[in-house]
Short mmCIF file of N, CA and C in Angstrom, two decimals:
data_model
loop_
_atom_site.label_atom_id
_atom_site.label_comp_id
_atom_site.label_asym_id
_atom_site.label_seq_id
_atom_site.Cartn_x
_atom_site.Cartn_y
_atom_site.Cartn_z
N UNK E 31 120.22 199.80 265.60
CA UNK E 31 119.30 198.55 265.36
C UNK E 31 119.48 198.46 263.87
N UNK E 32 119.89 197.26 263.37
CA UNK E 32 120.10 196.81 262.19
C UNK E 32 118.82 196.82 261.24
N UNK E 33 117.74 196.89 261.83
CA UNK E 33 116.48 197.01 260.87
C UNK E 33 115.78 198.28 261.23
N UNK E 34 116.36 199.25 261.34
CA UNK E 34 115.68 200.62 261.42
C UNK E 34 114.77 201.18 260.10
N UNK E 35 115.32 200.96 258.92
CA UNK E 35 114.58 201.59 257.89
C UNK E 35 113.31 200.31 257.89
N UNK E 36 113.34 199.31 258.12
CA UNK E 36 112.11 198.40 258.42
C UNK E 36 111.30 198.75 259.50
N UNK E 37 111.61 198.95 260.51
CA UNK E 37 111.13 199.44 261.81
C UNK E 37 110.07 200.63 261.31
N UNK E 38 110.96 201.70 260.90
CA UNK E 38 110.26 202.70 260.60
C UNK E 38 109.22 202.76 259.73
N UNK E 39 109.36 201.69 258.75
CA UNK E 39 108.23 201.40 257.74
C UNK E 39 107.03 200.81 258.35
N UNK E 40 107.27 199.87 259.50
CA UNK E 40 106.25 199.19 260.19
C UNK E 40 105.50 200.42 260.90
N UNK E 41 106.41 200.91 261.83
CA UNK E 41 105.58 201.85 262.73
C UNK E 41 104.81 203.02 261.90
N UNK E 42 105.46 203.51 260.86
CA UNK E 42 104.51 204.57 259.96
C UNK E 42 103.03 203.79 259.84
N UNK E 43 103.36 202.69 258.89
CA UNK E 43 102.32 201.98 258.41
C UNK E 43 101.04 201.78 259.55
N UNK E 44 101.61 201.08 260.66
CA UNK E 44 100.53 200.93 261.72
C UNK E 44 99.98 202.08 262.35
N UNK E 45 100.71 203.13 262.39
CA UNK E 45 100.18 204.44 262.75
C UNK E 45 99.42 205.27 261.97
N UNK E 46 99.33 204.92 260.49
CA UNK E 46 98.56 205.31 259.60
C UNK E 46 96.92 204.52 259.38
N UNK E 47 97.39 203.03 259.65
CA UNK E 47 96.22 202.12 259.56
C UNK E 47 95.24 202.46 260.75
N UNK E 48 96.02 202.47 261.98
CA UNK E 48 95.29 202.88 263.21
C UNK E 48 94.38 204.08 263.14
N UNK E 49 95.36 205.21 262.75
CA UNK E 49 94.43 206.49 262.48
C UNK E 49 93.18 206.38 261.55
N UNK E 50 93.56 205.80 260.39
CA UNK E 50 92.57 205.63 259.41
C UNK E 50 91.19 204.86 259.90
N UNK E 51 91.31 203.74 260.56
CA UNK E 51 90.48 202.88 261.36
C UNK E 51 89.74 203.67 262.00
N UNK E 52 90.40 204.56 263.22
CA UNK E 52 90.10 205.34 264.02
C UNK E 52 88.94 206.40 263.50
N UNK E 53 89.36 206.84 262.40
CA UNK E 53 88.73 208.22 261.65
C UNK E 53 87.13 207.43 261.12
N UNK E 54 87.52 206.24 260.36
CA UNK E 54 86.22 205.66 259.59
C UNK E 54 85.24 205.38 260.61
N UNK E 55 85.82 204.74 261.63
CA UNK E 55 85.03 204.01 262.44
C UNK E 55 84.40 205.17 263.59
N UNK E 56 84.93 206.18 263.69
CA UNK E 56 84.42 207.00 264.82
C UNK E 56 82.80 207.43 264.57
N UNK E 57 81.98 207.06 263.84
CA UNK E 57 80.52 207.13 263.82
C UNK E 57 79.88 206.01 264.76
N UNK E 58 81.07 204.91 264.49
CA UNK E 58 80.17 203.96 265.64
C UNK E 58 80.50 203.96 266.87
N UNK E 59 81.37 204.84 267.36
CA UNK E 59 81.98 205.17 268.74
C UNK E 59 80.66 205.51 269.75
N UNK E 60 79.58 206.08 269.24
CA UNK E 60 78.56 206.58 269.98
C UNK E 60 77.65 205.18 270.37
N UNK E 61 77.96 203.88 269.61
CA UNK E 61 76.88 202.88 269.95
C UNK E 61 77.63 202.16 271.31
N UNK E 62 78.58 202.45 271.68
CA UNK E 62 79.47 201.88 272.71
C UNK E 62 78.64 202.33 273.96
N UNK E 63 78.09 203.64 274.15
CA UNK E 63 77.32 203.85 275.27
C UNK E 63 75.92 203.21 275.40
N UNK E 64 75.70 202.41 274.52
CA UNK E 64 74.30 201.60 274.30
C UNK E 64 74.43 200.82 275.52
N UNK E 65 73.31 200.61 276.62
CA UNK E 65 73.25 199.96 277.75
C UNK E 65 73.02 198.41 277.41
N UNK E 66 72.39 198.02 276.19
CA UNK E 66 72.42 196.44 275.91
C UNK E 66 73.58 195.98 275.33
N UNK E 67 73.35 194.59 274.95
CA UNK E 67 74.54 194.03 274.47
C UNK E 67 75.05 194.42 273.31
N UNK E 68 74.55 195.39 272.48
CA UNK E 68 75.02 195.99 271.26
C UNK E 68 76.36 196.98 271.85
N UNK E 69 76.11 197.60 272.82
CA UNK E 69 77.38 198.52 273.20
C UNK E 69 78.34 197.34 273.55
N UNK E 70 78.16 196.36 274.32
CA UNK E 70 79.27 195.60 274.73
C UNK E 70 79.91 194.97 273.44
N UNK E 71 79.34 194.43 272.69
CA UNK E 71 79.62 193.82 271.30
C UNK E 71 80.52 194.71 270.28
N UNK E 72 79.95 196.07 270.40
CA UNK E 72 80.79 197.17 269.47
C UNK E 72 81.92 197.19 270.21
N UNK E 73 82.09 197.54 271.57
CA UNK E 73 83.36 197.63 272.48
C UNK E 73 84.55 196.49 272.32
N UNK E 74 83.89 195.61 272.16
CA UNK E 74 84.61 194.12 271.95
C UNK E 74 85.15 193.96 270.69
N UNK E 75 84.50 194.48 269.46
CA UNK E 75 84.97 194.78 268.22
C UNK E 75 85.92 195.63 268.28
N UNK E 76 85.89 196.78 268.50
CA UNK E 76 87.02 197.55 268.46
C UNK E 76 88.17 197.26 269.58
N UNK E 77 88.12 196.46 270.35
CA UNK E 77 89.22 196.03 271.26
C UNK E 77 89.92 194.94 270.00
N UNK E 78 89.18 194.17 269.70
CA UNK E 78 89.62 193.13 268.78
C UNK E 78 90.35 193.51 267.50
N UNK E 79 90.19 194.59 266.82
CA UNK E 79 90.58 195.39 265.81
C UNK E 79 91.84 195.83 266.24
N UNK E 80 92.09 196.37 267.31
CA UNK E 80 93.25 197.08 267.70
C UNK E 80 94.15 195.99 268.10
N UNK E 81 93.89 195.10 268.79
CA UNK E 81 94.51 193.95 269.40
C UNK E 81 95.38 193.09 268.24
N UNK E 82 94.38 192.78 267.06
CA UNK E 82 94.89 191.99 266.05
C UNK E 82 95.84 193.06 264.86
N UNK E 83 95.85 194.35 265.22
CA UNK E 83 96.64 194.72 264.53
C UNK E 83 98.07 195.08 264.99
N UNK E 84 98.17 195.20 266.28
CA UNK E 84 99.14 194.94 267.06
C UNK E 84 99.85 193.35 267.05
N UNK E 85 99.19 192.58 267.24
CA UNK E 85 99.47 190.98 267.12
C UNK E 85 100.10 190.87 265.86
N UNK E 86 99.50 191.15 264.80
CA UNK E 86 99.94 190.82 263.23
C UNK E 86 101.42 191.78 262.88
N UNK E 87 101.12 192.75 263.30
CA UNK E 87 102.46 193.53 262.79
C UNK E 87 103.53 193.25 263.81
N UNK E 88 103.27 192.81 265.10
CA UNK E 88 104.45 192.37 265.88
C UNK E 88 105.04 191.24 265.34
N UNK E 89 104.46 190.23 265.38
CA UNK E 89 104.52 188.79 264.65
C UNK E 89 105.51 189.12 263.61
N UNK E 90 104.77 189.64 262.66
CA UNK E 90 105.38 189.78 261.17
C UNK E 90 106.89 190.38 261.33
N UNK E 91 106.84 191.53 262.03
CA UNK E 91 108.31 192.08 262.22
C UNK E 91 109.23 191.46 262.81
N UNK E 92 108.95 190.77 263.98
CA UNK E 92 109.47 190.11 264.72
C UNK E 92 110.31 188.72 264.12
N UNK E 93 109.64 188.41 262.81
CA UNK E 93 109.92 187.38 262.32
C UNK E 93 111.55 187.02 261.87
N UNK E 94 111.92 188.25 261.35
CA UNK E 94 113.27 188.28 260.99
C UNK E 94 114.44 188.88 261.67
N UNK E 95 114.10 188.84 263.05
CA UNK E 95 114.91 189.41 264.03
C UNK E 95 115.83 188.30 264.48
N UNK E 96 116.87 188.57 265.23
CA UNK E 96 117.56 187.49 266.21
C UNK E 96 117.12 187.73 267.64
N UNK E 97 116.48 187.01 268.16
CA UNK E 97 116.00 187.05 269.66
C UNK E 97 115.15 188.18 269.86
N UNK E 98 114.75 188.34 271.39
CA UNK E 98 113.64 189.18 271.66
C UNK E 98 113.74 190.67 271.38
N UNK E 99 112.55 191.38 271.23
CA UNK E 99 112.87 192.51 270.50
C UNK E 99 111.50 193.41 271.12
N UNK E 100 111.73 194.74 271.82
CA UNK E 100 110.48 195.35 272.20
C UNK E 100 109.69 196.11 271.16
N UNK E 101 109.93 195.70 269.85
CA UNK E 101 109.29 196.32 268.92
C UNK E 101 107.62 196.24 268.96
N UNK E 102 107.14 195.10 269.21
CA UNK E 102 105.50 195.07 269.40
C UNK E 102 104.94 195.87 270.61
N UNK E 103 105.91 195.95 271.43
CA UNK E 103 105.30 197.13 272.57
C UNK E 103 105.38 198.60 272.00
N UNK E 104 106.33 198.81 271.12
CA UNK E 104 106.37 199.87 270.58
C UNK E 104 105.30 200.18 269.65
N UNK E 105 104.87 199.12 268.95
CA UNK E 105 103.71 199.32 267.98
C UNK E 105 102.49 199.25 268.62
N UNK E 106 102.53 198.83 269.95
CA UNK E 106 101.08 199.04 270.82
C UNK E 106 100.76 200.28 271.16
N UNK E 107 101.77 200.96 271.61
CA UNK E 107 101.87 202.55 271.85
C UNK E 107 101.50 203.23 270.72
N UNK E 108 101.88 202.99 269.62
CA UNK E 108 101.55 203.87 268.17
C UNK E 108 100.18 203.37 268.04
N UNK E 109 99.58 202.24 268.15
CA UNK E 109 98.17 202.00 267.57
C UNK E 109 97.32 202.60 268.66
N UNK E 110 97.98 202.63 269.83
CA UNK E 110 96.75 203.14 270.92
C UNK E 110 96.77 204.25 271.20
N UNK E 111 97.96 205.26 270.43
CA UNK E 111 97.84 206.57 270.36
C UNK E 111 96.57 207.40 269.77
N UNK E 112 96.26 206.97 268.33
CA UNK E 112 95.21 207.45 267.63
C UNK E 112 93.74 207.31 268.39
N UNK E 113 93.33 206.28 268.65
CA UNK E 113 92.15 206.13 269.34
C UNK E 113 91.86 206.92 270.55
N UNK E 114 93.05 207.02 271.40
CA UNK E 114 92.90 207.68 272.56
C UNK E 114 93.00 209.04 272.26
N UNK E 115 93.97 209.62 271.73
CA UNK E 115 94.02 211.09 271.33
C UNK E 115 92.48 211.62 270.65
N UNK E 116 92.02 210.80 269.54
CA UNK E 116 90.86 211.14 269.22
C UNK E 116 89.53 211.04 269.92
N UNK E 117 89.55 210.40 270.97
CA UNK E 117 88.30 210.38 272.01
C UNK E 117 88.49 211.65 272.82
N UNK E 118 89.77 212.15 273.25
CA UNK E 118 89.96 213.08 274.03
C UNK E 118 89.63 214.35 273.05
N UNK E 119 89.67 214.57 271.94
CA UNK E 119 89.64 216.03 271.28
C UNK E 119 88.23 216.04 270.38
N UNK E 120 87.78 214.88 270.17
CA UNK E 120 86.59 214.84 269.37
C UNK E 120 85.48 214.21 270.21
N UNK E 121 84.39 214.72 270.31
CA UNK E 121 83.08 214.43 271.29
C UNK E 121 82.50 213.21 270.34
N UNK E 122 82.61 212.27 270.60
CA UNK E 122 82.15 211.02 269.76
C UNK E 122 80.80 210.29 270.27
N UNK E 123 80.44 211.16 271.22
CA UNK E 123 78.85 210.62 271.94
C UNK E 123 79.13 209.54 272.88
N UNK E 124 80.60 209.21 273.60
CA UNK E 124 80.76 208.24 274.44
C UNK E 124 80.10 208.67 275.62
N UNK E 125 80.16 209.69 276.35
CA UNK E 125 79.53 210.05 277.75
C UNK E 125 80.29 209.34 278.86
N UNK E 126 79.75 209.00 279.47
CA UNK E 126 80.32 208.14 280.38
C UNK E 126 81.20 207.02 279.97
N UNK E 127 81.05 206.41 278.80
CA UNK E 127 81.78 205.02 278.34
C UNK E 127 83.23 205.70 277.89
N UNK E 128 83.80 207.11 278.04
CA UNK E 128 85.05 207.31 277.54
C UNK E 128 86.22 206.30 278.15
N UNK E 129 86.02 206.44 279.50
CA UNK E 129 86.88 205.67 280.33
C UNK E 129 87.13 204.50 280.24
N UNK E 130 86.02 203.60 279.81
CA UNK E 130 85.54 202.14 279.61
C UNK E 130 86.29 201.93 278.14
N UNK E 131 86.32 202.83 276.96
CA UNK E 131 86.91 202.73 275.80
C UNK E 131 88.21 202.56 275.79
N UNK E 132 88.86 203.66 276.66
CA UNK E 132 90.22 203.94 276.74
C UNK E 132 90.77 202.58 277.45
N UNK E 133 90.45 202.43 278.44
CA UNK E 133 90.67 201.25 278.87
C UNK E 133 90.92 199.84 278.17
N UNK E 134 89.87 199.55 277.42
CA UNK E 134 89.69 198.43 276.57
C UNK E 134 90.64 198.54 275.20
N UNK E 135 91.01 199.69 275.06
CA UNK E 135 92.07 200.00 273.79
C UNK E 135 93.37 199.60 274.33
N UNK E 136 93.49 200.16 275.67
CA UNK E 136 95.10 200.14 276.18
C UNK E 136 95.24 198.35 276.58
N UNK E 137 94.12 197.82 277.02
CA UNK E 137 94.05 196.36 277.21
C UNK E 137 94.26 195.52 276.42
N UNK E 138 93.50 196.05 275.06
CA UNK E 138 93.72 195.11 273.58
C UNK E 138 95.13 195.64 273.21
N UNK E 139 95.77 196.69 273.13
CA UNK E 139 96.84 196.84 272.55
C UNK E 139 98.17 196.22 273.35
N UNK E 140 97.84 196.01 274.38
CA UNK E 140 98.92 195.51 275.46
C UNK E 140 98.96 193.81 275.33
N UNK E 141 97.77 193.44 275.19
CA UNK E 141 97.75 191.75 275.02
C UNK E 141 98.29 191.62 273.54
N UNK E 142 97.66 192.49 272.73
CA UNK E 142 98.09 192.04 271.30
C UNK E 142 99.60 192.12 271.27
N UNK E 143 100.44 193.02 272.01
CA UNK E 143 101.59 193.07 271.97
C UNK E 143 102.60 191.76 272.63
N UNK E 144 101.82 191.60 273.94
CA UNK E 144 102.35 190.45 274.59
C UNK E 144 102.08 189.19 273.72
N UNK E 145 101.01 188.90 273.06
CA UNK E 145 100.79 187.63 272.31
C UNK E 145 101.77 187.87 270.89
N UNK E 146 101.67 189.08 270.39
CA UNK E 146 102.35 189.12 269.14
C UNK E 146 104.01 188.86 269.56
N UNK E 147 104.36 189.48 270.55
CA UNK E 147 105.90 189.08 270.79
C UNK E 147 106.08 187.68 270.89
N UNK E 148 105.30 187.12 271.75
CA UNK E 148 105.46 185.18 271.85
C UNK E 148 105.25 184.73 270.65
N UNK E 149 104.32 185.11 269.84
CA UNK E 149 104.07 184.34 268.32
C UNK E 149 105.37 184.77 267.53
N UNK E 150 106.18 186.17 267.59
CA UNK E 150 107.10 186.62 266.91
C UNK E 150 107.96 185.60 267.22
N UNK E 151 108.65 185.38 268.40
CA UNK E 151 109.50 184.29 268.78
C UNK E 151 109.61 183.16 268.24
N UNK E 152 108.31 182.45 268.20
CA UNK E 152 108.28 181.06 267.42
C UNK E 152 108.44 181.40 266.15
N UNK E 153 107.83 182.53 265.28
CA UNK E 153 107.91 182.58 263.71
C UNK E 153 109.40 182.95 263.75
N UNK E 154 110.18 183.34 264.62
CA UNK E 154 111.73 183.32 264.40
C UNK E 154 112.44 182.01 264.19
N UNK E 155 112.22 181.13 265.13
CA UNK E 155 112.58 179.99 265.36
C UNK E 155 112.16 179.28 263.92
N UNK E 156 111.17 179.30 263.45
CA UNK E 156 110.41 178.56 262.32
C UNK E 156 111.15 179.38 261.10
N UNK E 157 111.42 180.43 261.05
CA UNK E 157 112.07 180.92 259.78
C UNK E 157 113.41 180.66 259.80
N UNK E 158 114.13 180.89 261.17
CA UNK E 158 115.49 180.39 260.85
C UNK E 158 115.71 178.80 260.36
N UNK E 159 115.04 178.22 260.99
CA UNK E 159 114.96 176.79 260.90
C UNK E 159 114.56 176.31 259.40
N UNK E 160 113.58 177.30 258.55
CA UNK E 160 113.15 177.45 257.09
C UNK E 160 114.62 177.70 256.27
N UNK E 161 115.49 178.77 257.05
CA UNK E 161 116.60 179.39 255.99
C UNK E 161 117.50 178.46 256.20
N UNK E 162 117.91 177.74 257.09
CA UNK E 162 118.88 176.65 257.34
C UNK E 162 118.66 175.32 256.37
N UNK E 163 117.52 175.23 256.21
CA UNK E 163 117.13 174.24 255.25
C UNK E 163 117.18 174.66 253.89
N UNK E 164 116.96 175.69 253.60
CA UNK E 164 116.82 176.42 252.39
C UNK E 164 118.63 176.55 251.82
N UNK E 165 119.32 176.89 252.73
CA UNK E 165 120.69 177.07 252.86
C UNK E 165 121.55 175.84 252.62
N UNK E 166 121.03 174.88 252.86
CA UNK E 166 121.51 173.44 253.13
C UNK E 166 121.18 172.81 251.84
N UNK E 167 120.20 172.86 251.34
CA UNK E 167 119.40 172.55 250.13
C UNK E 167 120.60 172.34 249.02
N UNK E 168 121.56 173.26 248.72
CA UNK E 168 122.52 173.10 248.00
C UNK E 168 123.40 171.88 247.92
N UNK E 169 123.66 171.87 249.21
CA UNK E 169 124.63 170.48 249.39
C UNK E 169 123.88 169.13 249.11
N UNK E 170 122.70 169.27 249.00
CA UNK E 170 121.76 167.81 248.97
C UNK E 170 121.53 167.56 247.32
N UNK E 171 121.66 168.83 246.64
CA UNK E 171 121.78 168.38 245.18
C UNK E 171 122.47 167.59 244.77
N UNK E 172 121.76 166.61 243.70
CA UNK E 172 122.71 165.47 242.81
C UNK E 172 123.87 166.61 242.09
N UNK E 173 125.11 165.49 241.72
CA UNK E 173 125.78 166.28 241.01
C UNK E 173 125.63 166.57 239.58
N UNK E 174 124.64 165.81 239.12
CA UNK E 174 124.24 166.13 237.72
C UNK E 174 123.36 167.52 237.47
N UNK E 175 122.67 167.92 238.64
CA UNK E 175 122.13 168.99 238.38
C UNK E 175 123.07 170.31 238.92
N UNK E 176 123.93 170.07 239.59
CA UNK E 176 124.74 171.46 240.01
C UNK E 176 125.16 172.07 238.74
N UNK E 177 126.05 171.37 238.01
CA UNK E 177 126.63 172.01 236.69
C UNK E 177 126.05 171.28 235.54
N UNK E 178 125.05 171.45 235.08
CA UNK E 178 124.22 170.47 234.01
C UNK E 178 124.68 171.08 232.71
N UNK E 179 125.12 172.61 232.80
CA UNK E 179 125.54 173.28 231.54
C UNK E 179 126.91 172.58 230.81
N UNK E 180 128.02 172.18 231.99
CA UNK E 180 129.10 171.53 231.58
C UNK E 180 128.84 170.47 230.49
N UNK E 181 127.92 169.63 230.66
CA UNK E 181 127.77 168.70 229.82
C UNK E 181 127.07 168.74 228.30
N UNK E 182 126.89 169.99 228.04
CA UNK E 182 126.01 170.44 226.77
C UNK E 182 127.16 170.17 225.40
N UNK E 183 127.01 169.92 224.38
CA UNK E 183 127.75 169.83 223.39
C UNK E 183 128.08 171.01 222.78
N UNK E 184 129.39 171.11 222.20
CA UNK E 184 129.94 172.56 221.94
C UNK E 184 129.34 172.92 220.51
N UNK E 185 128.58 172.03 219.95
CA UNK E 185 128.29 172.62 218.48
C UNK E 185 127.58 174.03 218.54
#
């Protein structure tokens, strides 16, 4: 893999951010078992945060690659590991909502990877187009600007 150092940097960063968010927000996990709309909103909030982590990192990583790559799906696994393990080892007060939370995290990370992959492919095309335009820009510069220092006086 040509981008192995970059991939390791992104993967370790994603894992750390996901773990940090899980640890910081673990006190709010008990609100998910609230039977009113508050529980649903907190659950959706967790799902949106994890989905956006995967989406943004997948899109950004794929921008400089050539063609499709499974990196967003690996990022989704890394993002999902921290909250799923945390819910299993820490009694967060979820009660019967544990499976609901786990399902929400898995679906959110999966959809973030899917949409991040698609957005990454679009960003690749845009990046390559901008790169070609930048590289061809040298051909479009006037002759007076290419070597303007040649016309300087030798005094």
